[in-house]
XYZ file of C-alpha atoms in Angstrom:
458
model
C -0.074 0.080 0.014
C 1.427 3.347 -0.932
C 1.544 6.233 1.644
C -0.752 8.279 -0.521
C -3.541 5.888 -0.854
C -6.690 5.795 1.133
C -6.152 2.164 2.057
C -2.918 3.196 3.779
C -4.556 5.951 5.716
C -7.427 3.971 6.777
C -5.086 1.021 7.711
C -2.583 3.445 9.706
C -5.309 5.374 11.582
C -7.040 1.898 12.744
C -3.552 0.712 13.672
C -2.816 3.891 15.781
C -6.172 3.505 17.581
C -5.853 -0.192 18.370
C -2.325 0.123 19.593
C -3.602 3.034 21.792
C -6.717 1.198 22.958
C -5.037 -2.291 23.668
C -1.915 -0.401 25.784
C -4.566 1.613 27.809
C -6.597 -1.572 28.260
C -3.478 -3.596 29.243
C -2.238 -1.063 31.802
C -5.942 -0.952 33.310
C -6.256 -4.595 33.640
C -2.759 -4.977 34.745
C -3.451 -2.449 37.813
C -6.712 -4.178 38.511
C -5.259 -7.592 38.680
C -2.292 -5.965 40.962
C -4.791 -4.468 43.163
C -6.939 -7.744 43.517
C -3.858 -9.903 44.327
C -2.964 -7.435 46.961
C -6.430 -7.437 48.389
C -6.318 -11.237 48.575
C -2.691 -11.057 50.125
C -4.004 -8.502 52.850
C -6.936 -10.572 53.700
C -4.724 -13.462 54.566
C -2.490 -11.036 56.586
C -5.740 -9.593 58.333
C -6.730 -13.393 59.348
C -3.213 -13.989 60.823
C -3.531 -10.511 62.483
C -7.012 -11.404 64.061
C -5.566 -14.667 65.048
C -2.813 -13.010 67.098
C -4.852 -10.132 68.727
C -7.286 -12.929 69.903
C -4.601 -14.804 71.626
C -3.299 -11.506 73.149
C -6.871 -10.711 74.200
C -7.268 -14.103 76.020
C -7.150 -13.246 79.875
C -6.340 -16.755 81.007
C -2.944 -16.898 78.842
C 0.160 -16.786 81.174
C 2.830 -13.892 80.048
C 5.345 -16.207 78.656
C 2.477 -18.186 76.520
C 4.158 -19.177 73.124
C 1.927 -18.797 70.246
C 1.369 -21.251 67.701
C 2.514 -21.155 63.899
C -0.973 -19.672 62.971
C -1.364 -22.656 60.601
C 1.665 -21.427 58.682
C 4.924 -23.471 58.705
C 6.815 -20.500 57.236
C 6.422 -18.703 60.527
C 8.547 -21.479 61.934
C 11.239 -21.124 59.378
C 14.159 -18.711 60.084
C 14.227 -15.596 57.877
C 11.430 -17.290 55.373
C 9.875 -13.844 54.783
C 6.886 -14.529 57.014
C 6.632 -12.893 60.368
C 4.576 -11.828 63.327
C 5.452 -9.851 66.213
C 3.667 -8.608 69.315
C 5.173 -5.619 71.185
C 3.787 -4.075 74.459
C 4.001 -0.565 74.431
C 2.840 0.629 77.840
C 5.869 -0.396 79.892
C 9.089 1.247 80.526
C 10.915 -1.732 78.804
C 8.755 -2.829 75.799
C 8.135 -6.504 75.649
C 8.346 -8.140 72.424
C 7.330 -11.392 71.326
C 7.880 -12.728 67.580
C 7.604 -15.597 65.225
C 10.582 -18.032 65.282
C 11.021 -17.145 61.507
C 12.046 -13.430 62.786
C 14.893 -14.986 64.654
C 16.707 -12.149 66.292
C 15.353 -9.300 63.936
C 12.421 -6.913 64.604
C 9.939 -5.564 62.480
C 9.704 -1.852 61.723
C 6.801 0.155 62.718
C 4.461 1.565 60.249
C 3.575 4.532 62.599
C 7.134 5.682 62.723
C 7.206 5.551 58.933
C 4.250 7.893 58.798
C 1.394 5.091 57.604
C -1.918 6.416 58.518
C -4.729 4.150 60.243
C -7.397 3.199 57.856
C -11.127 3.057 58.599
C -10.582 -0.481 60.006
C -8.204 0.680 62.464
C -5.172 -0.809 60.893
C -2.016 0.390 59.177
C -0.877 -1.559 56.064
C 2.337 -0.816 53.608
C 5.253 -2.275 51.977
C 8.588 -2.144 54.160
C 11.971 -3.756 53.599
C 12.555 -6.986 55.374
C 15.423 -8.404 57.719
C 17.039 -10.097 54.695
C 16.420 -7.108 52.137
C 12.969 -8.791 51.178
C 9.974 -6.540 50.193
C 7.506 -7.214 52.779
C 3.904 -6.632 52.839
C 3.030 -5.749 56.494
C -0.078 -5.017 58.453
C -0.137 -3.818 61.940
C -2.759 -2.781 64.469
C -2.389 -1.141 68.109
C -4.653 -2.925 70.588
C -5.520 -1.341 73.885
C -6.561 -4.086 76.594
C -7.073 -1.551 79.379
C -5.669 -2.762 82.662
C -4.177 -5.815 80.664
C -1.867 -3.319 78.688
C -1.409 -1.895 75.155
C -0.012 -3.722 72.476
C 1.327 -3.439 68.866
C 0.367 -6.546 66.656
C 2.274 -6.801 63.417
C 2.185 -9.445 60.627
C 4.225 -9.630 57.560
C 4.513 -11.585 54.406
C 6.812 -11.946 51.495
C 5.573 -9.512 49.074
C 7.573 -11.415 46.267
C 4.213 -13.631 45.825
C 2.349 -10.333 44.702
C 5.186 -9.401 42.235
C 5.449 -13.108 40.844
C 1.559 -13.182 40.377
C 1.320 -9.690 38.920
C 4.516 -10.560 36.543
C 3.152 -13.757 35.450
C -0.357 -12.098 34.662
C 1.407 -9.345 32.678
C 3.455 -11.613 30.814
C 0.120 -13.741 29.840
C -1.579 -10.564 29.131
C 1.181 -9.036 26.833
C 1.084 -12.362 24.978
C -2.635 -12.424 24.657
C -2.928 -8.800 23.623
C -0.030 -9.138 20.905
C -2.028 -12.287 19.320
C -5.011 -10.343 19.434
C -3.391 -6.984 18.017
C -2.313 -9.269 15.169
C -5.786 -10.851 14.548
C -7.237 -7.363 14.610
C -4.852 -5.774 12.391
C -5.509 -8.648 9.730
C -9.110 -8.102 10.226
C -8.467 -4.356 9.645
C -6.796 -5.086 6.465
C -9.437 -7.277 5.121
C -11.999 -4.646 5.892
C -10.097 -1.952 4.381
C -9.685 -4.122 1.295
C -13.404 -5.176 1.394
C -14.882 -1.620 1.981
C -12.692 -0.105 -0.481
C -13.385 -2.913 -3.165
C -16.195 -0.796 -4.883
C -13.659 2.013 -5.608
C -11.392 -0.350 -7.129
C -14.161 -1.760 -9.242
C -14.863 1.790 -10.334
C -11.274 2.316 -11.391
C -11.192 -0.609 -13.449
C -14.413 0.238 -14.966
C -13.158 3.546 -15.919
C -9.945 1.917 -17.099
C -12.292 -0.422 -19.377
C -14.251 2.691 -20.719
C -10.728 4.402 -21.675
C -9.603 1.221 -23.379
C -12.677 0.959 -25.258
C -13.760 -2.633 -23.595
C -16.746 -0.806 -22.254
C -18.786 2.412 -23.064
C -20.601 3.154 -19.432
C -20.087 2.293 -15.668
C -22.374 -0.863 -15.309
C -23.446 -2.834 -12.071
C -24.680 -2.202 -8.628
C -22.481 0.195 -6.311
C -22.747 1.002 -2.515
C -25.087 3.925 -1.846
C -21.921 5.789 -0.740
C -20.340 5.501 -4.336
C -23.576 5.139 -6.567
C -23.712 9.000 -7.029
C -20.127 9.017 -8.273
C -21.004 6.208 -10.838
C -24.207 8.125 -12.035
C -22.127 11.339 -12.198
C -19.248 9.822 -14.580
C -21.732 8.273 -16.678
C -23.525 11.766 -17.305
C -20.148 13.005 -17.994
C -19.543 10.429 -20.392
C -22.830 11.199 -22.127
C -22.307 15.081 -22.179
C -18.777 14.515 -23.468
C -20.360 12.564 -26.517
C -22.978 15.046 -27.030
C -20.447 17.867 -27.039
C -18.174 15.802 -29.745
C -21.374 15.220 -31.682
C -22.092 18.922 -31.825
C -18.518 20.009 -32.847
C -18.728 17.377 -35.510
C -21.855 19.018 -36.908
C -20.328 22.635 -36.598
C -17.124 21.428 -38.361
C -19.178 20.184 -41.274
C -21.387 23.132 -41.544
C -18.263 25.533 -41.522
C -16.679 23.371 -44.141
C -19.618 23.424 -46.524
C -20.021 27.269 -45.719
C -16.356 27.822 -46.516
C -15.873 25.893 -49.637
C -18.880 27.391 -51.597
C -17.547 30.894 -51.488
C -13.962 29.498 -52.307
C -15.249 27.578 -55.243
C -17.103 30.808 -56.544
C -13.605 32.813 -56.360
C -11.769 30.354 -58.034
C -14.456 30.007 -60.644
C -14.454 33.713 -61.275
C -10.789 34.255 -61.136
C -10.555 31.181 -63.784
C -12.677 32.951 -66.220
C -10.020 35.677 -66.277
C -6.939 33.602 -66.518
C -4.984 35.964 -68.637
C -5.382 38.780 -65.849
C -2.196 38.765 -63.546
C -4.701 39.876 -60.568
C -6.923 36.937 -61.490
C -3.864 34.345 -61.261
C -2.950 35.640 -58.025
C -6.293 35.538 -56.759
C -6.406 31.768 -57.891
C -2.999 31.167 -56.472
C -4.388 32.560 -53.116
C -7.632 30.629 -53.059
C -5.795 27.321 -53.438
C -3.798 28.243 -50.364
C -6.737 29.113 -48.431
C -8.462 25.783 -49.419
C -5.414 24.036 -48.316
C -5.386 25.852 -45.087
C -8.725 25.434 -44.482
C -8.868 21.938 -45.134
C -5.920 21.496 -42.955
C -7.537 23.327 -40.012
C -11.124 21.899 -40.388
C -9.597 18.253 -40.448
C -7.516 19.247 -37.316
C -10.696 20.181 -35.599
C -12.804 17.317 -36.580
C -9.865 14.841 -35.502
C -9.663 16.884 -32.076
C -13.364 16.356 -31.715
C -12.937 12.617 -32.312
C -9.824 12.314 -29.929
C -12.023 13.641 -27.320
C -14.297 10.844 -27.136
C -13.620 8.327 -24.519
C -13.400 4.626 -25.109
C -12.662 4.094 -28.922
C -10.344 1.288 -29.908
C -9.261 0.228 -33.182
C -7.676 -3.163 -34.281
C -4.662 -2.394 -36.139
C -3.789 -5.229 -38.015
C -6.964 -5.346 -40.264
C -6.660 -1.771 -40.945
C -3.043 -1.640 -42.079
C -3.474 -4.896 -43.939
C -6.304 -3.052 -46.106
C -4.049 -0.206 -46.646
C -1.217 -2.229 -47.680
C -3.171 -3.732 -50.437
C -4.608 -0.687 -51.595
C -1.268 0.860 -51.907
C 0.253 -1.978 -53.607
C -2.496 -1.449 -56.195
C -2.256 2.018 -56.530
C 1.450 1.784 -57.026
C 1.477 -1.332 -59.147
C 2.737 0.389 -62.355
C 6.001 1.413 -60.768
C 6.463 -2.263 -59.391
C 6.593 -1.192 -55.831
C 6.053 -3.975 -53.369
C 4.522 -3.219 -49.981
C 5.083 -5.854 -47.233
C 3.983 -5.962 -43.675
C 4.821 -7.549 -40.319
C 1.868 -6.851 -37.945
C 1.087 -7.696 -34.557
C -2.354 -9.224 -34.415
C -2.929 -8.371 -30.753
C -1.935 -4.553 -31.285
C -4.995 -1.963 -30.778
C -4.802 1.702 -31.302
C -6.462 3.968 -28.680
C -8.348 5.783 -31.300
C -10.825 5.881 -34.365
C -9.887 3.678 -37.323
C -10.402 6.830 -39.616
C -7.483 8.550 -38.038
C -5.120 5.467 -37.784
C -5.779 4.840 -41.636
C -5.133 8.684 -42.534
C -1.822 8.832 -40.726
C -0.598 5.358 -41.776
C -1.987 6.162 -45.243
C 0.060 9.143 -45.683
C 3.145 7.711 -44.495
C 2.634 4.590 -46.639
C 1.743 6.689 -49.753
C 4.846 8.873 -49.085
C 6.855 5.889 -49.179
C 5.575 4.313 -52.069
C 6.073 7.773 -53.958
C 9.813 7.639 -52.889
C 10.551 3.875 -53.097
C 12.552 2.399 -55.795
C 10.903 -1.250 -55.504
C 10.107 -2.120 -52.054
C 8.120 -0.611 -48.758
C 8.134 -2.294 -45.350
C 5.615 -1.753 -42.579
C 6.092 -3.255 -39.140
C 3.902 -2.896 -36.089
C 5.296 -3.063 -32.595
C 3.533 -3.034 -29.110
C 5.897 -1.621 -26.256
C 5.256 -0.528 -22.439
C 7.305 2.504 -21.576
C 9.055 2.623 -17.854
C 7.516 5.218 -15.257
C 6.797 8.120 -15.342
C 5.809 7.955 -18.995
C 4.438 4.624 -18.645
C 1.491 2.797 -20.594
C 1.217 0.721 -23.681
C 2.510 2.245 -26.763
C 1.936 1.388 -30.499
C 5.075 1.696 -32.763
C 4.334 1.638 -36.412
C 7.338 1.672 -38.583
C 7.487 2.431 -42.489
C 10.696 1.993 -44.293
C 11.410 2.314 -48.117
C 14.495 1.632 -50.227
C 14.402 5.136 -51.918
C 17.211 7.546 -51.809
C 16.301 8.744 -48.204
C 16.466 12.113 -46.569
C 19.491 14.419 -44.857
C 18.735 15.868 -41.527
C 17.999 19.146 -42.973
C 15.600 17.666 -45.599
C 13.876 15.565 -42.530
C 13.063 18.726 -40.701
C 11.844 20.386 -43.960
C 9.318 17.775 -44.818
C 7.712 18.187 -41.341
C 6.724 21.825 -41.757
C 3.423 22.372 -43.063
C 3.057 22.298 -46.840
C 6.739 22.040 -47.735
C 7.743 19.795 -50.338
C 11.261 18.441 -51.592
C 10.076 17.633 -55.163
C 7.301 19.262 -56.925
C 7.235 16.452 -59.526
C 5.803 14.222 -56.844
C 1.723 14.601 -56.622
C 0.323 16.186 -53.536
C -0.254 19.249 -51.370
C 2.688 18.908 -49.105
C 0.306 18.801 -46.078
C 0.472 14.802 -45.676
C 3.217 14.653 -43.298
C 2.159 17.845 -41.263
C -1.286 16.304 -40.825
C 0.170 13.182 -39.492
C 2.523 15.060 -37.049
C -0.830 17.083 -35.911
C -2.868 13.842 -35.473
C -0.074 12.037 -33.773
C 0.307 15.114 -31.292
C -3.367 15.136 -30.762
C -3.222 11.663 -29.454
C -0.094 12.074 -27.348
C 2.100 10.413 -29.929
C 4.945 11.397 -32.089
C 6.574 11.202 -35.716
C 10.260 10.800 -36.180
C 12.538 10.069 -39.317
C 15.585 8.056 -39.532
C 17.466 5.574 -41.977
C 15.858 2.406 -42.989
C 17.704 -0.825 -42.734
C 16.758 -1.226 -46.601
C 18.555 1.831 -47.563
C 15.868 4.576 -47.690
C 13.717 6.620 -45.186
C 12.302 5.376 -42.162
C 9.182 6.856 -40.675
C 8.495 5.975 -37.068
C 4.970 6.548 -35.722
C 4.304 6.327 -31.970
C 0.724 6.111 -30.901
C -1.215 5.148 -27.547
C -2.075 1.479 -27.620
C -5.123 0.100 -25.837
């Protein structure tokens, strides 16, 4: 997908939103899971804390009573990360009792670290343990009145919370990555599926330009249907304008030819008069110029029609046979090597006029042979697109560089003994230019002049 395409823009915007949404969702889920894990851990600590408080509040227990393991063997293992501690705070010398796991160490006081009491009357926070572990610790002050004041603390190894959270983040990341890939593939499919009608319209317009179709046919989504309707209306309007232009050109041709004929006839009646001779000469020039420009206008109108395609091989083969018959008295043989698949993106009449002028000119100057070759080619970017190359060679005397430039000028002739007005090659140049093509001259392998006509192919 190209950076400037609509599909790329849709894909990139969808990808950006997808990444942002998945990232935010991942952070939220990770935070929720961590809080849930902490709450579960805290409930476990609070259970141990309430058990210890119940033991402290039992009035029948002797002062040196040894507390049980609270159902957790880790309280018995030295420096296991699980500890409890009971400190009496209303005596001059605090009495401290603790689990065997705490060994000869002491737990810090959350009150001294500035931790506030919760609504349940406890303090809870993360602290550093005896062996550098991170502990999750809960403590609660207990006032037994005459029996004393105590600070009961329970701590557990917080690595359980971190490991659970890390494991969840790992699986969450893998799941979201897989989900993101699936969603991106789905986005690619949706973009391609959603833009398929636009591609279909593009291909249909290409078919119209190449002559394979005349209108946009088929059903289109409601968002694109107006575009198809307007395109068809534009094609119809274009054809109507071309038809009107053709009518005007024909009317103009008839309107001008009649007065010119009258002028020529009147001047011919006084042929001995130098003035009349001059009028006839200029009238003939005017007739040639009018014919040339009317022909150019007519061709320009035809070129503007969208979707006209001509089979090249049949048209040139018909020209070859005609030209061979016309120049049979001079013994000129016209040969052709044609590509049967070649197609010209234009009208047959224009193709015949261009190639006919070239072949006729070659036959006039050839000694005995004229060779026509048709090639199809595709030019590389930026001038890409199928092109049609028509080569006409003769075995005449050929032309120098200066002569080649001269014959391309309108009405310029090298030899007045040859029939014609001298406008043929300039008409070919004008026609080829209107179609976006070109005409060039070179030296033919068979010894004479090579004329190379390049036109758009279908």
